[in-house]
Each structure stands twice: as C-alpha cells, then as structure tokens.
mmCIF file of C-alpha atoms and ligand atoms in Angstrom:
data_model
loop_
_atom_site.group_PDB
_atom_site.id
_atom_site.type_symbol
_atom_site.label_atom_id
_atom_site.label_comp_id
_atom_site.label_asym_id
_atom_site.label_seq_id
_atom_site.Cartn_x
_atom_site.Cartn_y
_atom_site.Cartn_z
ATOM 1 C CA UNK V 26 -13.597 21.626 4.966
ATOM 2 C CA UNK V 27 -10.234 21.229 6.010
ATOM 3 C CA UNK V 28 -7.369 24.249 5.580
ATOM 4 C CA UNK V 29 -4.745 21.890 5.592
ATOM 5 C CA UNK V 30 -4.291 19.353 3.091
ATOM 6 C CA UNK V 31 -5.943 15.663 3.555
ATOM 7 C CA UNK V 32 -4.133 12.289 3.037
ATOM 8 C CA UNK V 33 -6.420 9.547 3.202
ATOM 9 C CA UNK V 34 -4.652 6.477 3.923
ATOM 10 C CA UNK V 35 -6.095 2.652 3.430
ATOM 11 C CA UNK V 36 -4.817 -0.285 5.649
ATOM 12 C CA UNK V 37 -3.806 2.410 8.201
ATOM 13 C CA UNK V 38 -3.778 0.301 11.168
ATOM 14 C CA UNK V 39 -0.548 -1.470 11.030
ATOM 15 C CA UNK V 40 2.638 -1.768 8.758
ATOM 16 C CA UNK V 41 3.137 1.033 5.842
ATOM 17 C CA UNK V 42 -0.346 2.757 6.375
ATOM 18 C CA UNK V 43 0.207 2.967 9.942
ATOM 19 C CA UNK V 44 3.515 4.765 9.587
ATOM 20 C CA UNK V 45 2.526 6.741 6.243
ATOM 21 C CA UNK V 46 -0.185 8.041 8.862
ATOM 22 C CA UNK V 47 2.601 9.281 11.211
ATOM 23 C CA UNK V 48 4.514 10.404 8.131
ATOM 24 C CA UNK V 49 2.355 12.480 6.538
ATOM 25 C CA UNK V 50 0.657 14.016 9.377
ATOM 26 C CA UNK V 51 4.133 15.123 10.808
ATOM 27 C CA UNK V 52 4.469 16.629 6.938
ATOM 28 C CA UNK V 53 1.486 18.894 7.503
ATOM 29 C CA UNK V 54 -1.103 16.711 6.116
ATOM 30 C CA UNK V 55 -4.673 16.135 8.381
ATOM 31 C CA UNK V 56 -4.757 12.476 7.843
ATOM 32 C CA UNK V 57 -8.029 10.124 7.483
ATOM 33 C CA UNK V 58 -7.029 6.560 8.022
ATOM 34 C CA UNK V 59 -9.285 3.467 6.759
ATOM 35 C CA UNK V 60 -8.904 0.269 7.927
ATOM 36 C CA UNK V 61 -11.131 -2.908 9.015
ATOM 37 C CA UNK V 62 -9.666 -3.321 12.816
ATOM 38 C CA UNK V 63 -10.848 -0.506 14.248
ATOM 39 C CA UNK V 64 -8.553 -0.986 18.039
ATOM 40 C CA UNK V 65 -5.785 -0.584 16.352
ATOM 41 C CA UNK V 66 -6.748 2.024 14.000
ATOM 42 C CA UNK V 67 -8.334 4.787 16.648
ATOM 43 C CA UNK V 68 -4.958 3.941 18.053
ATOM 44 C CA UNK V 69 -2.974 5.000 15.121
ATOM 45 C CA UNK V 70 -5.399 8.087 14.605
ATOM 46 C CA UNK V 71 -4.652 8.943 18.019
ATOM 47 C CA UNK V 72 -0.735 9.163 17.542
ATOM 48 C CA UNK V 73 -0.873 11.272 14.667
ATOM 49 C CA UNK V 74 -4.382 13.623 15.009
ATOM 50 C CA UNK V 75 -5.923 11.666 12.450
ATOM 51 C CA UNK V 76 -9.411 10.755 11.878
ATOM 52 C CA UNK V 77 -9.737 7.065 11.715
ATOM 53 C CA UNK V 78 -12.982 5.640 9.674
ATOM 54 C CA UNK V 79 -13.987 2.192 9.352
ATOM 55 C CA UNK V 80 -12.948 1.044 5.845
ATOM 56 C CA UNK V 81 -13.083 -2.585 4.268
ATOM 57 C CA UNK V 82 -11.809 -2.251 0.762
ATOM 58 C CA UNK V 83 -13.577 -5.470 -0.480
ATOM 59 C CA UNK V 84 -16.593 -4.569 0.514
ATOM 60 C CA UNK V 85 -18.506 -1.356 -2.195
ATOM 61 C CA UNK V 86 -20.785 -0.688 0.935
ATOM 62 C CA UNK V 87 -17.962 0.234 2.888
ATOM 63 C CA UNK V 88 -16.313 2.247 0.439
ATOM 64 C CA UNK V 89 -19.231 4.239 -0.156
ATOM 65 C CA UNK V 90 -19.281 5.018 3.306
ATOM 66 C CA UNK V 91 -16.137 5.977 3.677
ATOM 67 C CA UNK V 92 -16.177 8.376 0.818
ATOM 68 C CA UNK V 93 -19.457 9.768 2.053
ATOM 69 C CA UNK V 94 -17.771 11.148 5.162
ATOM 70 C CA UNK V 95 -14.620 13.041 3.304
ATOM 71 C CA UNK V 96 -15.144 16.493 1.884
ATOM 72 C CA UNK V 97 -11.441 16.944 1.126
ATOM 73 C CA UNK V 98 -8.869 14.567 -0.152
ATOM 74 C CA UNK V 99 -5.439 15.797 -1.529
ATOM 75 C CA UNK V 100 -3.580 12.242 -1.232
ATOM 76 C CA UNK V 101 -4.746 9.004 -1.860
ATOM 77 C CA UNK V 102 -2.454 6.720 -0.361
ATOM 78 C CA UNK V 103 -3.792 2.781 -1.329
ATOM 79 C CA UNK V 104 -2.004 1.237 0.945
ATOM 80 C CA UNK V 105 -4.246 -1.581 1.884
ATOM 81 C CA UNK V 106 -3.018 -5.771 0.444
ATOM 82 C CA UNK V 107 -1.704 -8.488 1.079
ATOM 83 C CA UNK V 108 -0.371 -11.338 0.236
ATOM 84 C CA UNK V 109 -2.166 -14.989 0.937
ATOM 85 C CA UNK V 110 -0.127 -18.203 0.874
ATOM 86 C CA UNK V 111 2.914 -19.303 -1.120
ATOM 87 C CA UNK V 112 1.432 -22.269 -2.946
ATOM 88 C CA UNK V 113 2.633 -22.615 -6.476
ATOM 89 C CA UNK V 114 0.650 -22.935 -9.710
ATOM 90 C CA UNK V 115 -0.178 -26.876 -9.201
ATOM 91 C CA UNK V 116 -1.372 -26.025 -5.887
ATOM 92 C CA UNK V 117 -3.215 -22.869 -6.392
ATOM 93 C CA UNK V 118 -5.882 -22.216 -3.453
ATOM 94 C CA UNK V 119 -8.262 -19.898 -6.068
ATOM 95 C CA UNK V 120 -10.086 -18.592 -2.800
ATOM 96 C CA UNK V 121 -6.428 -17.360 -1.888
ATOM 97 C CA UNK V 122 -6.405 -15.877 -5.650
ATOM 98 C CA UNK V 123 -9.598 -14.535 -5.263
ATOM 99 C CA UNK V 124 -8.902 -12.612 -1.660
ATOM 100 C CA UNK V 125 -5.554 -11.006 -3.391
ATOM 101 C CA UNK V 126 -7.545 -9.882 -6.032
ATOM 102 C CA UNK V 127 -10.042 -8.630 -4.153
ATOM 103 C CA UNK V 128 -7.839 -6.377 -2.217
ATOM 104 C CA UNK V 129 -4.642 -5.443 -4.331
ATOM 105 C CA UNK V 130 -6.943 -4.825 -7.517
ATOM 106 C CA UNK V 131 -10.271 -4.315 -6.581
ATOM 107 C CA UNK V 132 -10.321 -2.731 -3.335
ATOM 108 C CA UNK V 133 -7.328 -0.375 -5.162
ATOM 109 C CA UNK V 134 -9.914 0.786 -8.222
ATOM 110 C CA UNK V 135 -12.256 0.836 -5.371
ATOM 111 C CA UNK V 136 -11.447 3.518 -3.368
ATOM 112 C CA UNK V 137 -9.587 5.289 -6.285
ATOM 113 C CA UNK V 138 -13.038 5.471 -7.571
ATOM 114 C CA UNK V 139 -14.585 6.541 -5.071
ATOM 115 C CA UNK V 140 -12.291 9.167 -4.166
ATOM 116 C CA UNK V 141 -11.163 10.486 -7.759
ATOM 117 C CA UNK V 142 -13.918 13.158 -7.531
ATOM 118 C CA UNK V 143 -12.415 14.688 -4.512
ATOM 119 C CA UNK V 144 -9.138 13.935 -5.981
ATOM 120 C CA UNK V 145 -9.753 16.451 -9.015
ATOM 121 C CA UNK V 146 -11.477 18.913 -7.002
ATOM 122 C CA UNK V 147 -8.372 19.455 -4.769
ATOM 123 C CA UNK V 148 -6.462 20.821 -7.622
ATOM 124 C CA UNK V 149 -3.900 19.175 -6.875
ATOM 125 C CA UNK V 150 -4.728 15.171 -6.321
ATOM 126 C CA UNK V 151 -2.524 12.551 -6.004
ATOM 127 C CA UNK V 152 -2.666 8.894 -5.930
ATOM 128 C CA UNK V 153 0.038 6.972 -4.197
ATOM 129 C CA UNK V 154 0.140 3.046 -4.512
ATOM 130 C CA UNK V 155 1.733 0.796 -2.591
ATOM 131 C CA UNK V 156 2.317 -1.975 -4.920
ATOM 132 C CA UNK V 157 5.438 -4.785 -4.346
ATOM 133 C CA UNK V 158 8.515 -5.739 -6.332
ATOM 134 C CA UNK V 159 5.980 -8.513 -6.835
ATOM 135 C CA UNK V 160 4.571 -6.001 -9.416
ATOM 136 C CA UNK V 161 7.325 -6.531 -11.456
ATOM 137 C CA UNK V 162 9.521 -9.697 -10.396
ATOM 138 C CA UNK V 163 7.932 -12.995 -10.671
ATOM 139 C CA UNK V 164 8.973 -15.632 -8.469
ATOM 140 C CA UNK V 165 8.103 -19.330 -7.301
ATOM 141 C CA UNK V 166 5.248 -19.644 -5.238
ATOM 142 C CA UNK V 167 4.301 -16.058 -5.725
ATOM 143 C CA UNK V 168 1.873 -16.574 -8.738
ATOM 144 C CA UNK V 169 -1.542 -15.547 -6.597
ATOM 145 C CA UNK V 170 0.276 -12.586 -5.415
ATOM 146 C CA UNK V 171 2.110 -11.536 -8.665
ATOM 147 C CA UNK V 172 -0.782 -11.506 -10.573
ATOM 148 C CA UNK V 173 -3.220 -9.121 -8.146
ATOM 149 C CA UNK V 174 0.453 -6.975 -8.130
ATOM 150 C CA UNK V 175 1.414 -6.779 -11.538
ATOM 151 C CA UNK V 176 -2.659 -6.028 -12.514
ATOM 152 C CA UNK V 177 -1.827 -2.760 -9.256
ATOM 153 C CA UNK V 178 0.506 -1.970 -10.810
ATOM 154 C CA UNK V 179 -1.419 -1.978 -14.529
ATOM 155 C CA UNK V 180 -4.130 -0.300 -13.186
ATOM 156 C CA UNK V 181 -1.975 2.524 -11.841
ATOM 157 C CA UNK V 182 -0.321 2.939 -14.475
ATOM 158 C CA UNK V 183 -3.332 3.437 -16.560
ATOM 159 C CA UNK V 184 -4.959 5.927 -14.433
ATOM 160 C CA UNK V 185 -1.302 7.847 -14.784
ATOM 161 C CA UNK V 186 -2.173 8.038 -18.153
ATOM 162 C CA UNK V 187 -5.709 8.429 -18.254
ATOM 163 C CA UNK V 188 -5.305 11.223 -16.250
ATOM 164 C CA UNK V 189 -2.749 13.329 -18.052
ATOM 165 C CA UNK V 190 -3.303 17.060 -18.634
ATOM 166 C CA UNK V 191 -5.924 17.011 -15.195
ATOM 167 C CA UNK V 192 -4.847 17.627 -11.603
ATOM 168 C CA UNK V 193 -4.290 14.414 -10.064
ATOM 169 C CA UNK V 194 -0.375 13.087 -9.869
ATOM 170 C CA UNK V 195 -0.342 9.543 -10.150
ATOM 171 C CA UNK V 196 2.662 7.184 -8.353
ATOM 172 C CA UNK V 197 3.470 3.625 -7.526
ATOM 173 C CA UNK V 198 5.534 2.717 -4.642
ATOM 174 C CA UNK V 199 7.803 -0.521 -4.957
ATOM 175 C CA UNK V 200 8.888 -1.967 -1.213
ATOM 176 C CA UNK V 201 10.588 -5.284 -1.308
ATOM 177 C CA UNK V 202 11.567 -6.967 2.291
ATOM 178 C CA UNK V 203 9.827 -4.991 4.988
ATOM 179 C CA UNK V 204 9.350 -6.323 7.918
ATOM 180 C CA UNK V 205 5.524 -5.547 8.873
ATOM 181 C CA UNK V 206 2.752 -7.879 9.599
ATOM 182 C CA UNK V 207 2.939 -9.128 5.837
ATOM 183 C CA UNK V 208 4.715 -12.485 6.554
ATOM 184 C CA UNK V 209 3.109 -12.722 9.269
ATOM 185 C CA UNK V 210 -0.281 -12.799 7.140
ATOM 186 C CA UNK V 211 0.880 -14.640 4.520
ATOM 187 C CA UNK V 212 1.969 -17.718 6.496
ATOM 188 C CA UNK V 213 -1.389 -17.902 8.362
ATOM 189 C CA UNK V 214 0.012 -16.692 11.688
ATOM 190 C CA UNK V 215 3.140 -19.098 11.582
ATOM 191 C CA UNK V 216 5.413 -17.029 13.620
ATOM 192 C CA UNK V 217 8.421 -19.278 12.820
ATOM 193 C CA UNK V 218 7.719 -19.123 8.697
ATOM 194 C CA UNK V 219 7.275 -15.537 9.116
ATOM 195 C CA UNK V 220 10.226 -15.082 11.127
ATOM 196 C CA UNK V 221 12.931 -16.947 8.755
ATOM 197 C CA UNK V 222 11.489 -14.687 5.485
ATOM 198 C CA UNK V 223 13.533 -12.096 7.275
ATOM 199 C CA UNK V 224 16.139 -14.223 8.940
ATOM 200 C CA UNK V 225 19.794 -13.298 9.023
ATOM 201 C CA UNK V 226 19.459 -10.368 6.703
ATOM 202 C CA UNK V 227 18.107 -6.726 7.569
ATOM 203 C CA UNK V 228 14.565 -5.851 5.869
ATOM 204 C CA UNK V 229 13.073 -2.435 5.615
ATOM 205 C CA UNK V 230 10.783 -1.250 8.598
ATOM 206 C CA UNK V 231 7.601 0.263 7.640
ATOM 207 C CA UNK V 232 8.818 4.132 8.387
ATOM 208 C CA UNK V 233 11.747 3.496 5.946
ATOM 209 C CA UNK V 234 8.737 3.119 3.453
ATOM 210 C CA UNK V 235 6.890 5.668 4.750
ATOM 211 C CA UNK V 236 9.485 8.580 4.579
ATOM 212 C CA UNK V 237 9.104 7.631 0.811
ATOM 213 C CA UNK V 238 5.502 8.101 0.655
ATOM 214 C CA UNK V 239 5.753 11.908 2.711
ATOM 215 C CA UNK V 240 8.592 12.697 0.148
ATOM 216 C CA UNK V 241 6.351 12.221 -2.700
ATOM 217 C CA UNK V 242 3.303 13.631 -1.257
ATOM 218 C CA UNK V 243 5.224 16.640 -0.616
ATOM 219 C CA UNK V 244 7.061 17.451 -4.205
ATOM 220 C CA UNK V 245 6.362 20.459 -6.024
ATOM 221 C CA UNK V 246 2.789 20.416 -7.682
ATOM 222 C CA UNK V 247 4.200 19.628 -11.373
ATOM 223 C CA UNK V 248 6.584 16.833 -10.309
ATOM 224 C CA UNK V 249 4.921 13.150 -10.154
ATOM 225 C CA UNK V 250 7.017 10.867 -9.006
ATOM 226 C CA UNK V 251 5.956 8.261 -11.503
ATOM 227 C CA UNK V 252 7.643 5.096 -9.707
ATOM 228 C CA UNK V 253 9.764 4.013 -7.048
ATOM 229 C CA UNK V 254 11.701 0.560 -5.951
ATOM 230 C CA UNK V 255 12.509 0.797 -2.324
ATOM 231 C CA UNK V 256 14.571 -2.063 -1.558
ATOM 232 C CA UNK V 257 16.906 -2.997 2.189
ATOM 233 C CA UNK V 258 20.476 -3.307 0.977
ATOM 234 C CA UNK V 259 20.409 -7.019 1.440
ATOM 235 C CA UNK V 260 17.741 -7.812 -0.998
ATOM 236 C CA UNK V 261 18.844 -7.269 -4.510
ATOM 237 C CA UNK V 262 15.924 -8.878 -6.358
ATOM 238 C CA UNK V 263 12.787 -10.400 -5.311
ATOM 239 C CA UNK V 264 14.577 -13.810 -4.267
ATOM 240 C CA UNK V 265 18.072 -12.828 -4.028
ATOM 241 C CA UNK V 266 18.964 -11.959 -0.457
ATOM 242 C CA UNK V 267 22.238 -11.929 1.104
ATOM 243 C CA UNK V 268 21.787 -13.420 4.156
ATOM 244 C CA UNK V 269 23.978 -14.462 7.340
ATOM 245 C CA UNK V 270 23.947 -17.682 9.105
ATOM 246 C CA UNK V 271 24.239 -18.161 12.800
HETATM 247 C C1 LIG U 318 6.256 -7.923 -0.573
HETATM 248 C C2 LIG U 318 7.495 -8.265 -1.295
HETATM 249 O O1 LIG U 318 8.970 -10.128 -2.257
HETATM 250 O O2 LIG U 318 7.446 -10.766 -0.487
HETATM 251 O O3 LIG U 318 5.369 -7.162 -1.318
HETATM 252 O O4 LIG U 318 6.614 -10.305 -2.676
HETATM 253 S S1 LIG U 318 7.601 -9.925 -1.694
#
C-alpha cells in the first residue's frame, strides 16, 4: 500500500483528468489514472509518476477491473463525460441520450461504487465530480446533456448526504467554457463547429480547472467543499458570452 495519499482520476487522458493528474500529483498525491485510450494515457502517467490503468466507465467489467488493482484510494476524482450532439428535443438522437447517460450518470455511480469501499477505509475519502454548469443551467439544444448533468449532479448530491457523519467528503465541480477536447467531441470532430464555441471570447484551459480540483483535494480533513462554479470571465451564464468580433 501506498504511504502517500492516492487520487484516482477517470477520463485521465486528455482535458480536466489529464491536468487534475498533473495537479494532484504535483500536490503530493500518487495518482492512478483511468481512461479508455491507453497512448495517451501511459503518456499522461508518465508526466506526472502516475499509474495509468485501462478504465471504460460504461462498461461494469472494466470497472471491476480497475477497482481490483487499487488497494488505496483517498480521492475519487469522476472526471470522465461528455457531451454528444446539440440536437434539440424534436430531434433527439436517444442513442446520443443513451451514451450521455451512460457516462455522466452511470459510469459516475459506477466507479463511485466500486471505489466507496476504499473510499471509507482511507479515513479520509473524498469524491470529487466534475459535473457542468449544464448541471444546473438549461439551455437550447442541450436537453441530452442537461439531463445526464443535472441527474450528476443529483446523484452527488445524494451520496453528500448519504454519507454524512462517515469519512468520505463529497464535492461537485461546476466548469463552464473550457477549452478541452469537449467541443471537439460534441460536434463529431467538426473542427470549425468546435472552434467558433470558443470564438472571440477566452474559455478556461483545463489546468485553470484543475488547480480547483488540487485545492479541494487538499483542504483540511473537516472542510468539504460542497460545490463550486468555475466560470472564464467572459461567460456569465451557460449561453451568455461576451464575445469579440474580428
Ligand atoms: C460544458 C459546459 O455550457 O457546454 O460542460 O454545457 S456547456
């Protein structure tokens, strides 16, 4: 077993998880990072010490495996979503609906699952989601998306409360506009679509969010950091951005 505390982090091999990796390792952490492309994550791992471990979040198999190979887990970071399509209600693509699920809710209560055990046993657990203004801010188009957020962001929210009075701190992280592979993902690979989401305005980068995420992993023992909306100064709400044209 580890002598230094261990952040596990899901969807580490790009984006937030990638650079919650970096974070939290430079915070002291020994950091396990899941993810399904397995390039990219040994080379994430290797940047920051970490042990990387082939994780899909959808798949129970996969979890169990996972799990199986941790004997220590201080932070849970559930990083690992995303965000399919913009189509609106009419249009709904319910195999789009069904992937967002899959991953924001179910691949969350998933690993949280999985891990919880470890979680208690540490003494001092936490669980860190990365949720989305979308968690709390409907907009057009979003529906799919909102939904597998706000039921995140539900889900966390219970397990803050179900967990009261044991050691596991509970917290749900926010982001609006960052500029990660998200877009990118969203629009199917349609650099240009991706590209104007963060045209003419500045969005967060993923190590703005990640700071966040070593900041709470790192507060006193009886401090949980319930929730927190991390947004760039040009976004004020989910679809009001101040933007500049040229
Ligand atoms: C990403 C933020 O506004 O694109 O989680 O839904 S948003």
């Amino acid at each position: 077993m580890s002598d230094r505390p261990v952040a596990v982090v899901t969807g580490a091999s790009s984006g937030i998880g990638a650079a919650s990796a970096r974070a939290l390792a430079r915070a002291g952490f020994e950091v396990v990072l899941g993810a399904r492309r397995a390039d990219r994550l040994i080379e994430v791992a290797a940047e920051c010490g970490g042990t990387p471990l082939p994780l899909d979040v959808t798949d129970e198999a996969s979890v169990a495996a996972f799990a199986s190979r941790l004997d220590r887990c201080d932070v849970l970071v559930n990083n690992a979503g995303g965000a399919f399509g913009l189509a609106s209600v009419a249009e709904a693509d319910l195999d789009d609906w069904q992937r967002m699920y899959d991953v924001n809710v179910l691949g969350t209560v998933r690993v949280t699952k999985a891990l919880l055990p470890l979680l208690l046993a540490s003494g001092d657990g936490q669980v860190i989601t990365i949720a989305s203004i979308a968690a709390h801010e409907p907009y057009p188009g979003g529906a799919g998306y909102n939904a597998a957020k706000h039921a995140e962001a539900a889900l966390t929210r219970v397990l803050r409360l179900e967990l009261l009075g044991r050691p596991v701190r509970v917290c749900e992280i926010d982001p609006g506009m960052v500029d990660t592979e998200f877009s990118l993902v969203r629009f199917e690979g349609d650099r240009d679509r991706a590209d104007a989401v963060y045209r003419g305005m500045t969005p967060l980068t993923a190590d703005d969010v990640a700071e966040s995420v070593a900041w709470v992993a790192t507060r006193p023992a009886h401090v949980n950091v319930d929730r927190l909306t991390i947004m760039p100064r040009d976004q004020a709400a989910a679809q009001i951005v101040h933007r500049v044209e040229g």
